[in-house]
GROMACS .gro file of N, CA and C in nm:
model
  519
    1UNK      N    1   0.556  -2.259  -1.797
    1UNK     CA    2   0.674  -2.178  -1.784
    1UNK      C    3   0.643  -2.056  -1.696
    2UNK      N    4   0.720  -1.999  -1.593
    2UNK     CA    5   0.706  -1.905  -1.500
    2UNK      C    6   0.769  -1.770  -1.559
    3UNK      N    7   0.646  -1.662  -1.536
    3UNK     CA    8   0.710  -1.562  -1.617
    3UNK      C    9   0.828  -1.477  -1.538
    4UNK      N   10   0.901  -1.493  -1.655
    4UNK     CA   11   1.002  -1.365  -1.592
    4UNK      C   12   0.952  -1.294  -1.528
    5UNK      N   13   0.903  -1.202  -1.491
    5UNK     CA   14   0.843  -1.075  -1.387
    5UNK      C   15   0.850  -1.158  -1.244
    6UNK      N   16   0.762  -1.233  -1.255
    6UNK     CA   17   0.730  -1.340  -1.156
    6UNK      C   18   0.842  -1.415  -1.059
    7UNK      N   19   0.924  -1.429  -1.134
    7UNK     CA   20   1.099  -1.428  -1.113
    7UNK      C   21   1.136  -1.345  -1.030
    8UNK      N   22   1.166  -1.212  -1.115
    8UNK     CA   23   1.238  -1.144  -1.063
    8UNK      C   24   1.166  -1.098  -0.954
    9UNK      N   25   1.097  -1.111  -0.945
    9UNK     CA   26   0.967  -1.009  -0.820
    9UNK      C   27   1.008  -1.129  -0.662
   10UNK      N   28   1.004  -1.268  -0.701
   10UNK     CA   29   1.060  -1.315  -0.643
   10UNK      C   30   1.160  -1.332  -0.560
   11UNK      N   31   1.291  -1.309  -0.666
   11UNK     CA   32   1.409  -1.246  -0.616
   11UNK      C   33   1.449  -1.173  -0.557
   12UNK      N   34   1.383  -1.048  -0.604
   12UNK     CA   35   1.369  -0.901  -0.558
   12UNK      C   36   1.310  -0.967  -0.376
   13UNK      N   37   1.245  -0.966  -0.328
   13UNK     CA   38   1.156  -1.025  -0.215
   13UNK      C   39   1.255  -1.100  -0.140
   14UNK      N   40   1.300  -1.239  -0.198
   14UNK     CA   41   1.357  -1.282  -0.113
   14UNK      C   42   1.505  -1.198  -0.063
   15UNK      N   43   1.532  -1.164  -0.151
   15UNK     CA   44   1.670  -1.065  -0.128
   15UNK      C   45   1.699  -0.970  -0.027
   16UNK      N   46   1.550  -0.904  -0.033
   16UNK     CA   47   1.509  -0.815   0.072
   16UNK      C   48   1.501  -0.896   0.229
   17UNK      N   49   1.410  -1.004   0.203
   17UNK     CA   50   1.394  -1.076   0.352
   17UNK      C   51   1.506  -1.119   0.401
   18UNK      N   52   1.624  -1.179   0.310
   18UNK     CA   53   1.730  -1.212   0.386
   18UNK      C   54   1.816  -1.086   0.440
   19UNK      N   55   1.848  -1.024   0.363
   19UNK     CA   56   1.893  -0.871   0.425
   19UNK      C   57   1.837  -0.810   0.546
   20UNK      N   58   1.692  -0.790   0.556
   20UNK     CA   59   1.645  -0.765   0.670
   20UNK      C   60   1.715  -0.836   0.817
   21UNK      N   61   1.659  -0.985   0.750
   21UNK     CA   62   1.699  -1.089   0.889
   21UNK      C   63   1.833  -1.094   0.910
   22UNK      N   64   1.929  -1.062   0.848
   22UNK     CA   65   2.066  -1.049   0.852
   22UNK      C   66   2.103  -0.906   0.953
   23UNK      N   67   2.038  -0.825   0.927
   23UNK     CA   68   2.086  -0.690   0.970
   23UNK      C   69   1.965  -0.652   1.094
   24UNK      N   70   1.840  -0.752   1.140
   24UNK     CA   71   1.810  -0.764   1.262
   24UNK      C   72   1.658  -0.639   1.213
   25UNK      N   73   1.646  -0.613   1.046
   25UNK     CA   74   1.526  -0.516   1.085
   25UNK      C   75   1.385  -0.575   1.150
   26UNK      N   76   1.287  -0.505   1.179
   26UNK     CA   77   1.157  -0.546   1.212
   26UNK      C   78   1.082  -0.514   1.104
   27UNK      N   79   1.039  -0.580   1.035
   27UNK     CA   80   0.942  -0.645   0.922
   27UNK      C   81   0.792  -0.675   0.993
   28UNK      N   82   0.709  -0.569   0.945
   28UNK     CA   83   0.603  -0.633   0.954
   28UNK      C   84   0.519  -0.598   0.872
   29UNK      N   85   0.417  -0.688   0.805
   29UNK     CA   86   0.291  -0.712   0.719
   29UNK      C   87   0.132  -0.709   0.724
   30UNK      N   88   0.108  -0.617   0.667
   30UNK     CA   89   0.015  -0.610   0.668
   30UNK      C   90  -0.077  -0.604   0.528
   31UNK      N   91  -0.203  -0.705   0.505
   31UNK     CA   92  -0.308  -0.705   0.409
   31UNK      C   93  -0.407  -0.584   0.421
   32UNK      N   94  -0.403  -0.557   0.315
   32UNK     CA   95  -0.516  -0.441   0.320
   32UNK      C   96  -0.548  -0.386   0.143
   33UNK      N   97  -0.650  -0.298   0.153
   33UNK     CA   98  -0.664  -0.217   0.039
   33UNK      C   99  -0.596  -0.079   0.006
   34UNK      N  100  -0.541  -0.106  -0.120
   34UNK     CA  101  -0.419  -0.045  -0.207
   34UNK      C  102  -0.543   0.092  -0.290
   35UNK      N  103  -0.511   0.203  -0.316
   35UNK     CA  104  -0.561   0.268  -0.398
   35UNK      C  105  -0.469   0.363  -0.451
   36UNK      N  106  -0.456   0.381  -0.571
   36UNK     CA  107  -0.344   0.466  -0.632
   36UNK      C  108  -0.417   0.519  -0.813
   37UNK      N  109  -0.374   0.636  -0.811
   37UNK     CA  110  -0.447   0.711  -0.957
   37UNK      C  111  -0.316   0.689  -1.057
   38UNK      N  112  -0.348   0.598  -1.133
   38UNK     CA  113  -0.266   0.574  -1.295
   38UNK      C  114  -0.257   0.696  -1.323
   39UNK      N  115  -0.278   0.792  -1.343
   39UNK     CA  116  -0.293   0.895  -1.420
   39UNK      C  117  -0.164   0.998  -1.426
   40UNK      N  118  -0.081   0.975  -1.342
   40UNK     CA  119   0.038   0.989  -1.282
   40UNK      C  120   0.160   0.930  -1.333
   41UNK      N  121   0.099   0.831  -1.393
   41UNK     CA  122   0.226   0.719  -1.448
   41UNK      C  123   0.221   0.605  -1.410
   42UNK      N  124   0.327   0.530  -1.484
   42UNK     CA  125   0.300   0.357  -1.416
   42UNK      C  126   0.337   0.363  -1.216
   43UNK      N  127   0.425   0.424  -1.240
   43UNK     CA  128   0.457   0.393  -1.091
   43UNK      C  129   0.436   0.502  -1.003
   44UNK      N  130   0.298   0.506  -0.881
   44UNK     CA  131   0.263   0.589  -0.862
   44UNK      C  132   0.361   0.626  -0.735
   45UNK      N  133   0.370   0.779  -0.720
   45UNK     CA  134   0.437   0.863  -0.599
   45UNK      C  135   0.406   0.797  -0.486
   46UNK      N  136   0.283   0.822  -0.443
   46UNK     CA  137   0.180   0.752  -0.320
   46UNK      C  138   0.104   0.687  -0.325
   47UNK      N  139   0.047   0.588  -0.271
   47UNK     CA  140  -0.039   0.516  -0.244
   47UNK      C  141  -0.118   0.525  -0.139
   48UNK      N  142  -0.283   0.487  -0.190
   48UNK     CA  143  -0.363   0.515  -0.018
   48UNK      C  144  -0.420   0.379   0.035
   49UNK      N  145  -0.363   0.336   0.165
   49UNK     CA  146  -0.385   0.205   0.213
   49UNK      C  147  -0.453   0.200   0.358
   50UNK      N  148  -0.558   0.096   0.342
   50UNK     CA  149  -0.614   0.073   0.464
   50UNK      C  150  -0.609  -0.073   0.472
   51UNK      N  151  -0.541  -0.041   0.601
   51UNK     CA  152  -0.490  -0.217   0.619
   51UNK      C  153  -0.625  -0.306   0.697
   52UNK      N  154  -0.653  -0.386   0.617
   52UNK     CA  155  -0.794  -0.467   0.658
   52UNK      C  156  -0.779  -0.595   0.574
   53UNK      N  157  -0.806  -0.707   0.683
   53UNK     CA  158  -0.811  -0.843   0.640
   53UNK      C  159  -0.967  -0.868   0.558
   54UNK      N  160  -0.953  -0.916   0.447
   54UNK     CA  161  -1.054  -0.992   0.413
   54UNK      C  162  -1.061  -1.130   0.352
   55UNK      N  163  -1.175  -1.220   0.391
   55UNK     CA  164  -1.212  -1.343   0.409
   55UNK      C  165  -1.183  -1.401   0.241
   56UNK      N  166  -1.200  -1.306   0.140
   56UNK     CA  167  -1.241  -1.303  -0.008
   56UNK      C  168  -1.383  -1.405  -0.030
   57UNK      N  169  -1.496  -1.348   0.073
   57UNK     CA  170  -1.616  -1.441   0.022
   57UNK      C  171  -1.673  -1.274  -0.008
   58UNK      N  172  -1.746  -1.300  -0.105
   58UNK     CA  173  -1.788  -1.185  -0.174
   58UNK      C  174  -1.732  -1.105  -0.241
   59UNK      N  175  -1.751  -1.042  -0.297
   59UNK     CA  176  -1.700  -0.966  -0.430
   59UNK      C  177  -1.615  -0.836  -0.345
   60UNK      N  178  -1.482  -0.812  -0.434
   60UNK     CA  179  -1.396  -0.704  -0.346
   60UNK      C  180  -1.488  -0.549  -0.324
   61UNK      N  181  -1.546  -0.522  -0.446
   61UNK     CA  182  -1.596  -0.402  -0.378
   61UNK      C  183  -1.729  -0.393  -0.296
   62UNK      N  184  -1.803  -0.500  -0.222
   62UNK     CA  185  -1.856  -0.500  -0.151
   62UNK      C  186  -1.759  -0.516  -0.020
   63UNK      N  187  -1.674  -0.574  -0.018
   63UNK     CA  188  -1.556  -0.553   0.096
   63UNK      C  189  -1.515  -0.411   0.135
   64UNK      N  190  -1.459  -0.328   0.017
   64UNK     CA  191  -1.413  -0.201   0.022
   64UNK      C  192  -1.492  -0.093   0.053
   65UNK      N  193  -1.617  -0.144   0.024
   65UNK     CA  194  -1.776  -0.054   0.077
   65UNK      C  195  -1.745  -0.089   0.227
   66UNK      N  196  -1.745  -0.159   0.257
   66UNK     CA  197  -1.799  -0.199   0.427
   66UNK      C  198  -1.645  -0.238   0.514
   67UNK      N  199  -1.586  -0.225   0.426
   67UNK     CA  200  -1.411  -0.170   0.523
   67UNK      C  201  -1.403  -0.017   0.527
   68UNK      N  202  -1.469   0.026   0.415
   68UNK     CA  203  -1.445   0.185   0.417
   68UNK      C  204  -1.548   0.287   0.506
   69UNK      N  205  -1.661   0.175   0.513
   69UNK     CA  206  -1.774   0.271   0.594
   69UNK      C  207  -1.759   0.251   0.756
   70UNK      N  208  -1.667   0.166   0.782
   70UNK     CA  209  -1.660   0.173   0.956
   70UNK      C  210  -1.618   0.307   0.989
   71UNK      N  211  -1.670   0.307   1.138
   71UNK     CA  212  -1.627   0.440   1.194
   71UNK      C  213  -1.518   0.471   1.171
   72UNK      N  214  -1.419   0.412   1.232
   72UNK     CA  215  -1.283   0.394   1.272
   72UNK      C  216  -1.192   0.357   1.175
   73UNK      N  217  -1.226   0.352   1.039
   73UNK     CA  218  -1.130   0.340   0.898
   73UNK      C  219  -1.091   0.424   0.848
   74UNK      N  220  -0.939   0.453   0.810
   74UNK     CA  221  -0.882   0.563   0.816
   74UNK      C  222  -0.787   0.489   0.712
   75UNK      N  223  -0.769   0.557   0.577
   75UNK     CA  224  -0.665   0.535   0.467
   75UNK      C  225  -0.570   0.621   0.525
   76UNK      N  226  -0.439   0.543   0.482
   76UNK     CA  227  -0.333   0.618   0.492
   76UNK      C  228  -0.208   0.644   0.391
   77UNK      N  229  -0.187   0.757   0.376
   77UNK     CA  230  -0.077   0.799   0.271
   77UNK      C  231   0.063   0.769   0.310
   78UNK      N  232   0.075   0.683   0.179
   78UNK     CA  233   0.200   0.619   0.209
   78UNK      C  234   0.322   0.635   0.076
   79UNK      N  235   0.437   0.677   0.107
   79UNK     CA  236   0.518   0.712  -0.014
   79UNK      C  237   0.527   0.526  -0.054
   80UNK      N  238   0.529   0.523  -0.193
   80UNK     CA  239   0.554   0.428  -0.281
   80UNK      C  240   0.652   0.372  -0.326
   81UNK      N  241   0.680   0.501  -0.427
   81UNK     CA  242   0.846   0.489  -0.536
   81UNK      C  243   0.922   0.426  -0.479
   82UNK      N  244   0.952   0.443  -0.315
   82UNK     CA  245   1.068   0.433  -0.238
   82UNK      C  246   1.111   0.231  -0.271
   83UNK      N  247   0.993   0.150  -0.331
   83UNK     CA  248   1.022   0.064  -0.315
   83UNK      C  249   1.083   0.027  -0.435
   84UNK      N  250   1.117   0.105  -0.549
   84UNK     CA  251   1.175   0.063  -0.668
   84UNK      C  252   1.279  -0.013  -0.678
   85UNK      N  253   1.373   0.057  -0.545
   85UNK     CA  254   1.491   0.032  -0.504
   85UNK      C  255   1.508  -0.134  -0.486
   86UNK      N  256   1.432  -0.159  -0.470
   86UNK     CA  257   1.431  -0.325  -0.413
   86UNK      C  258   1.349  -0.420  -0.476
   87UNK      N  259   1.224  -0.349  -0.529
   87UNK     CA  260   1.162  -0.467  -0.644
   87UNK      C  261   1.181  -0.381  -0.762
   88UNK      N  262   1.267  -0.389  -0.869
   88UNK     CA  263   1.297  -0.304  -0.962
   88UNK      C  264   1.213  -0.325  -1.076
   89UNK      N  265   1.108  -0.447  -1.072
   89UNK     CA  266   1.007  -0.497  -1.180
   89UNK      C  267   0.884  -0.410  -1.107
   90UNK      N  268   0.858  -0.386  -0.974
   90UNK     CA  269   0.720  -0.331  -0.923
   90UNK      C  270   0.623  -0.243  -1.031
   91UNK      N  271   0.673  -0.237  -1.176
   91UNK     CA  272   0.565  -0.157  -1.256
   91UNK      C  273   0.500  -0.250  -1.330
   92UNK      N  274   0.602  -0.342  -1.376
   92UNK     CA  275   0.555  -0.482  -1.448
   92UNK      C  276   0.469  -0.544  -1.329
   93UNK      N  277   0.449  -0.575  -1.209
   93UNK     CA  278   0.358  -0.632  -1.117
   93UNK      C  279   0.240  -0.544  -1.073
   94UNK      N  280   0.264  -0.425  -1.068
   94UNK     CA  281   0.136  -0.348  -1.059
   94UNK      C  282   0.064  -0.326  -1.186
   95UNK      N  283   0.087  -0.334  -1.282
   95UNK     CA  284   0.073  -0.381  -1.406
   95UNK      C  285  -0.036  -0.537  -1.472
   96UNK      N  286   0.029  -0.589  -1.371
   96UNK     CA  287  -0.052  -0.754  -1.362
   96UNK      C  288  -0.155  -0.788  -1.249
   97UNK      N  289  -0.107  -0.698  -1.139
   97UNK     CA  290  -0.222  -0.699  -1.033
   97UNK      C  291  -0.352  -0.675  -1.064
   98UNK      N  292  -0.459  -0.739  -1.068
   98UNK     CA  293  -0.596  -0.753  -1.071
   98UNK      C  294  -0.638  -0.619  -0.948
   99UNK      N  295  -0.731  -0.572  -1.034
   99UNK     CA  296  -0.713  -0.387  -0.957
   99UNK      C  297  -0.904  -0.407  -1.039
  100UNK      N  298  -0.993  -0.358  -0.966
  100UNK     CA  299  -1.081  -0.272  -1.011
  100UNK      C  300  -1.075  -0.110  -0.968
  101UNK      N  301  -1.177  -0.026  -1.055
  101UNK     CA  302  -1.207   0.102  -1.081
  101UNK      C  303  -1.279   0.188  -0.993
  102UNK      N  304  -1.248   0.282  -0.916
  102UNK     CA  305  -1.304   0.335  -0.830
  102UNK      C  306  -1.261   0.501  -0.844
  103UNK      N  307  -1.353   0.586  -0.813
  103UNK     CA  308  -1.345   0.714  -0.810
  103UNK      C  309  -1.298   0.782  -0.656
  104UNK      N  310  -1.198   0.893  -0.703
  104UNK     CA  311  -1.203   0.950  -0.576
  104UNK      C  312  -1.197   1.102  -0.601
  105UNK      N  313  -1.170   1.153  -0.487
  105UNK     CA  314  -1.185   1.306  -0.438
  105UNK      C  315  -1.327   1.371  -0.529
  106UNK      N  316  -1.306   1.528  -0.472
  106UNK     CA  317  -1.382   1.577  -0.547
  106UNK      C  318  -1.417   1.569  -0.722
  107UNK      N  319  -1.298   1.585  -0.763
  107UNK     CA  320  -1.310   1.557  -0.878
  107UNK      C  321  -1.333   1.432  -0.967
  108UNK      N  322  -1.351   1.332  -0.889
  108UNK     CA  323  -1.368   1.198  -0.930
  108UNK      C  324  -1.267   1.135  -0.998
  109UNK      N  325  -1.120   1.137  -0.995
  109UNK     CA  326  -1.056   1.078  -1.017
  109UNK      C  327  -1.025   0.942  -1.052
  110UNK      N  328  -1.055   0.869  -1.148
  110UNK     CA  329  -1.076   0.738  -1.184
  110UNK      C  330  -0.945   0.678  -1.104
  111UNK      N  331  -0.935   0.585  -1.016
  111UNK     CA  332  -0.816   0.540  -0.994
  111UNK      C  333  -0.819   0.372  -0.960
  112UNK      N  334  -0.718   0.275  -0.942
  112UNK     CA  335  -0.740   0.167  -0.948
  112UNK      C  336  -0.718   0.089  -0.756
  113UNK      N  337  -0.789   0.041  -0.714
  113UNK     CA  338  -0.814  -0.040  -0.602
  113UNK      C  339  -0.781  -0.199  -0.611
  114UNK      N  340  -0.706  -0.211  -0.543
  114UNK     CA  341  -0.687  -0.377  -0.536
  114UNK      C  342  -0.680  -0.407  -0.373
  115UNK      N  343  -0.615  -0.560  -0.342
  115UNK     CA  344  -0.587  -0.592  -0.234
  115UNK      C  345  -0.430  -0.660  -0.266
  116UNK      N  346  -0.354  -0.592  -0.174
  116UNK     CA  347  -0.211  -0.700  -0.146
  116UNK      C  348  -0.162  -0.675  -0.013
  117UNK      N  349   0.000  -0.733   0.029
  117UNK     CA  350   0.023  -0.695   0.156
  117UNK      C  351   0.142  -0.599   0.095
  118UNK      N  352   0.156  -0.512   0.228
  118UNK     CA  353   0.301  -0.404   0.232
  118UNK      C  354   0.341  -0.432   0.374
  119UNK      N  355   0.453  -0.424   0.316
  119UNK     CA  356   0.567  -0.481   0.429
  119UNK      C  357   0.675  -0.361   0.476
  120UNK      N  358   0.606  -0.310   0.566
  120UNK     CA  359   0.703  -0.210   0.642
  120UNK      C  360   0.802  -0.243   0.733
  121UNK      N  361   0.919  -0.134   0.736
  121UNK     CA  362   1.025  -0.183   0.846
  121UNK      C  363   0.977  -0.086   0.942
  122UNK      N  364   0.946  -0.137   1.061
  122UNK     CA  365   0.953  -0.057   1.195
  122UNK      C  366   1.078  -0.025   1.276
  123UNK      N  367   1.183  -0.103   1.195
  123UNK     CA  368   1.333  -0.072   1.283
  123UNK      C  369   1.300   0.034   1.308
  124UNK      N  370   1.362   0.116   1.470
  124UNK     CA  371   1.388   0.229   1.496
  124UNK      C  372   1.492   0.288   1.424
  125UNK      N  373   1.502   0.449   1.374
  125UNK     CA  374   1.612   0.510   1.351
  125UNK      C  375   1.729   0.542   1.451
  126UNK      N  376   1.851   0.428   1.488
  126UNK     CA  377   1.898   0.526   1.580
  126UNK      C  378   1.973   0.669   1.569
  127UNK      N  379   1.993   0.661   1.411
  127UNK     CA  380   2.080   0.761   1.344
  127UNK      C  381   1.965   0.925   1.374
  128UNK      N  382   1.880   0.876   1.393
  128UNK     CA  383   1.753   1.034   1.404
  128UNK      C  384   1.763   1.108   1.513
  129UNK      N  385   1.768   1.221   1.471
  129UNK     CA  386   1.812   1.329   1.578
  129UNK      C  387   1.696   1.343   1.680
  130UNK      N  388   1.707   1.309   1.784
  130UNK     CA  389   1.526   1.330   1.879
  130UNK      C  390   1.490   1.489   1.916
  131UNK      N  391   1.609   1.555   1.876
  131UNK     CA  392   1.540   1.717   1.823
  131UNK      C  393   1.422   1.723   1.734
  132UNK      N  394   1.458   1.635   1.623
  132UNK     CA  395   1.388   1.663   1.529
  132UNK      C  396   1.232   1.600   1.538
  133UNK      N  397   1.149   1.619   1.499
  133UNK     CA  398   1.001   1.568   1.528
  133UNK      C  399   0.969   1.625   1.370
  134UNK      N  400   0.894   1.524   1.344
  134UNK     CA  401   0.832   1.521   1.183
  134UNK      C  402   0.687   1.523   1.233
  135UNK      N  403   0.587   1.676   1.234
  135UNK     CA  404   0.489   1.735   1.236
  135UNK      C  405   0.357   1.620   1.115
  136UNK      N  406   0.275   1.602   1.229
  136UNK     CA  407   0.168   1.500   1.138
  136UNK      C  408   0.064   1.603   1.075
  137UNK      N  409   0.040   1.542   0.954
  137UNK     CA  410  -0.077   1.654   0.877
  137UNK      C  411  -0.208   1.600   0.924
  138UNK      N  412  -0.277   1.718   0.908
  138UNK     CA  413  -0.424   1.698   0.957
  138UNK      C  414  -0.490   1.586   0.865
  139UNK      N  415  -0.612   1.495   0.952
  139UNK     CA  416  -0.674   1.435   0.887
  139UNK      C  417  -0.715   1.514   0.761
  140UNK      N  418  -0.774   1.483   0.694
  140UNK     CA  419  -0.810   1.535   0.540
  140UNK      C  420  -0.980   1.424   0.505
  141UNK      N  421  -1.080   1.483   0.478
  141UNK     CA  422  -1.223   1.388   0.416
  141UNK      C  423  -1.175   1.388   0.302
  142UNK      N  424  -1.191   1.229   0.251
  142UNK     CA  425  -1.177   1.232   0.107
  142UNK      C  426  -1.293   1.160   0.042
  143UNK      N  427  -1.384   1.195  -0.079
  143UNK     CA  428  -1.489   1.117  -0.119
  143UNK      C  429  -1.425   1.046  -0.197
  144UNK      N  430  -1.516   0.915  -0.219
  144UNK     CA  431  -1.490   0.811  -0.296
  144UNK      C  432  -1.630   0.743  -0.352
  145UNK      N  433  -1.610   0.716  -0.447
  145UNK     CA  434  -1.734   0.612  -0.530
  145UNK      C  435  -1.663   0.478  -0.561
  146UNK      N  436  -1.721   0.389  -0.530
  146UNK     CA  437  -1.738   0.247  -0.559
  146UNK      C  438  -1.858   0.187  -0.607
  147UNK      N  439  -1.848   0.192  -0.687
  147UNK     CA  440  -1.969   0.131  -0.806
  147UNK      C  441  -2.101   0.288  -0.758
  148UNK      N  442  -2.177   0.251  -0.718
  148UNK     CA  443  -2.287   0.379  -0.651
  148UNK      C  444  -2.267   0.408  -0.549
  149UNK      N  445  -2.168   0.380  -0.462
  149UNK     CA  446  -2.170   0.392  -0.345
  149UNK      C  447  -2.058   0.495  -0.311
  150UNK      N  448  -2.133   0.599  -0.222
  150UNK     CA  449  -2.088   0.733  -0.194
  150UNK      C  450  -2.050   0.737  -0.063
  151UNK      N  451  -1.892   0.714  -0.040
  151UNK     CA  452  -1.830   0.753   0.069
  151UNK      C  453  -1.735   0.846   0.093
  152UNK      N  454  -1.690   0.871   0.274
  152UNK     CA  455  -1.626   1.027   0.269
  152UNK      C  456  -1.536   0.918   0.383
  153UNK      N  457  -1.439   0.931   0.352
  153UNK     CA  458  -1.332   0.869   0.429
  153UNK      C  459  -1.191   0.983   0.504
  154UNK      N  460  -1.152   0.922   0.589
  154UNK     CA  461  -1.034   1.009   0.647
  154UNK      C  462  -0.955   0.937   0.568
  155UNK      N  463  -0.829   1.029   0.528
  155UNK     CA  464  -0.665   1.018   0.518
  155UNK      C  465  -0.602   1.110   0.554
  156UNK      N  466  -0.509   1.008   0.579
  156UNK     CA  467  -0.440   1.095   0.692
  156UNK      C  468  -0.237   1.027   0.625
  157UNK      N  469  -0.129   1.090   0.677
  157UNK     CA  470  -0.043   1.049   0.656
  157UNK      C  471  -0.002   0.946   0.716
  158UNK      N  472   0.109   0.851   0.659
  158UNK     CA  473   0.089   0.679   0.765
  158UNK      C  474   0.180   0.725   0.948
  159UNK      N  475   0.157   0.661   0.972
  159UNK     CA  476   0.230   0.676   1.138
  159UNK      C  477   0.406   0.656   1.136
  160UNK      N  478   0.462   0.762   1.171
  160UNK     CA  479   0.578   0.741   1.184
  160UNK      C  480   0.586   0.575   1.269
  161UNK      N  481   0.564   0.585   1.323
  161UNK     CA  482   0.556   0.440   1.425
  161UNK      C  483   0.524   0.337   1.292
  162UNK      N  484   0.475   0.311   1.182
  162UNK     CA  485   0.450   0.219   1.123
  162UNK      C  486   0.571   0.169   0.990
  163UNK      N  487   0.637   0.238   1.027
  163UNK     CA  488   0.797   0.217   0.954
  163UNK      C  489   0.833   0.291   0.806
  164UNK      N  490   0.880   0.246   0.723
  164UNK     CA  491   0.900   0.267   0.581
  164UNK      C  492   0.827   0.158   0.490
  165UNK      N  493   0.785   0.180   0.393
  165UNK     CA  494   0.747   0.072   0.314
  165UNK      C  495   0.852   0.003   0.249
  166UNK      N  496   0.847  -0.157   0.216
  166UNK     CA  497   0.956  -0.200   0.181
  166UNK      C  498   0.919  -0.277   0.057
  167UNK      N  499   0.782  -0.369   0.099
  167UNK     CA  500   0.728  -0.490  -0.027
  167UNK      C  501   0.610  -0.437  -0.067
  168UNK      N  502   0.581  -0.479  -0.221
  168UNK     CA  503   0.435  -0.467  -0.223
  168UNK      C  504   0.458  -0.625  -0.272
  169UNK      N  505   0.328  -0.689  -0.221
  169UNK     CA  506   0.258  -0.826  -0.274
  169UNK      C  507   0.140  -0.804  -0.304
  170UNK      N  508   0.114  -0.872  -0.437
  170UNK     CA  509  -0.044  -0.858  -0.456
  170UNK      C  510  -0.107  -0.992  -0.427
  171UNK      N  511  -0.231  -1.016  -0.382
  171UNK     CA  512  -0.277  -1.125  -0.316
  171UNK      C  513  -0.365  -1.136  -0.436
  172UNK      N  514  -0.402  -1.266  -0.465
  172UNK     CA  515  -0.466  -1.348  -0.576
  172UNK      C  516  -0.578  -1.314  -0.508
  173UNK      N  517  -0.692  -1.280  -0.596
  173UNK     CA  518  -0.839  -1.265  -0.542
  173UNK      C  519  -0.950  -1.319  -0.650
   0.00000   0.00000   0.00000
């Protein structure tokens, strides 16, 4: 028997994709690593994502070690909530998502790491005033522990250019 959640999360998804393709948005997907602090509540404000494919041969946090230690890897802060609107179960699925334990910032913040995809719309705004310019925040070092392993990563806010968030999927690992 297929669980309800599973259902509706379904629904929720396809509902969204046909709407998109109906109304001509640009949808695009990307896999990567999810990090967000429970501590906040079930459904977190933001999420910190670095979009990176992995093979799933080896264990995820040897992945997240060596996606996170490239030069050029850069998490990015991404508003969340916004997707309630459209998967209205997303607490019951982040909930079920297979997540290990990882520390961050200074204070060591216990927070949970997984892998899924997010599905941003890149439609342009034409309704946006081109007066207006939305000022990018400075990179920011953030430490992180994964099992013993001591890293200092950039985040930074996500790229206007990279749309709104729309889906979360969690990928079976």
């Amino acid at each position: 028997m297929l669980n309800i959640h599973l259902v509706l999360f379904m629904i929720g998804i396809s509902n969204y994709l046909n709407y998109a393709k109906e109304h001509d948005r640009r949808l695009v997907h990307y896999d990567g690593i999810v990090i967000y602090a429970p501590e906040f509540g079930p459904l977190p404000q933001d999420v910190m994502f670095l979009p990176q494919a992995w093979n799933k041969k080896g264990d995820f946090e040897e992945f997240m070690v060596t996606a996170l230690s490239k030069e050029d890897s850069k998490l990015y802060q991404v508003y969340f909530q916004g997707i309630r609107w459209i998967m209205p179960d997303i607490v019951e699925v982040l909930k079920s998502t297979k997540s290990v334990k990882i520390k961050v910032g200074s204070k060591n913040t216990v927070c949970k790491a997984t892998y899924a995809t997010l599905t941003f719309d890149e439609t342009p705004d034409l309704e946006k005033d081109p007066e207006v310019t939305i000022g990018t925040t400075p990179t920011k070092m953030l430490p992180l522990m994964i099992n013993s392993n001591k890293l200092i990563v950039r985040l930074q806010d996500i790229p206007e250019e990279m749309g709104t968030l729309k889906l979360y999927q969690p990928i079976v690992w």
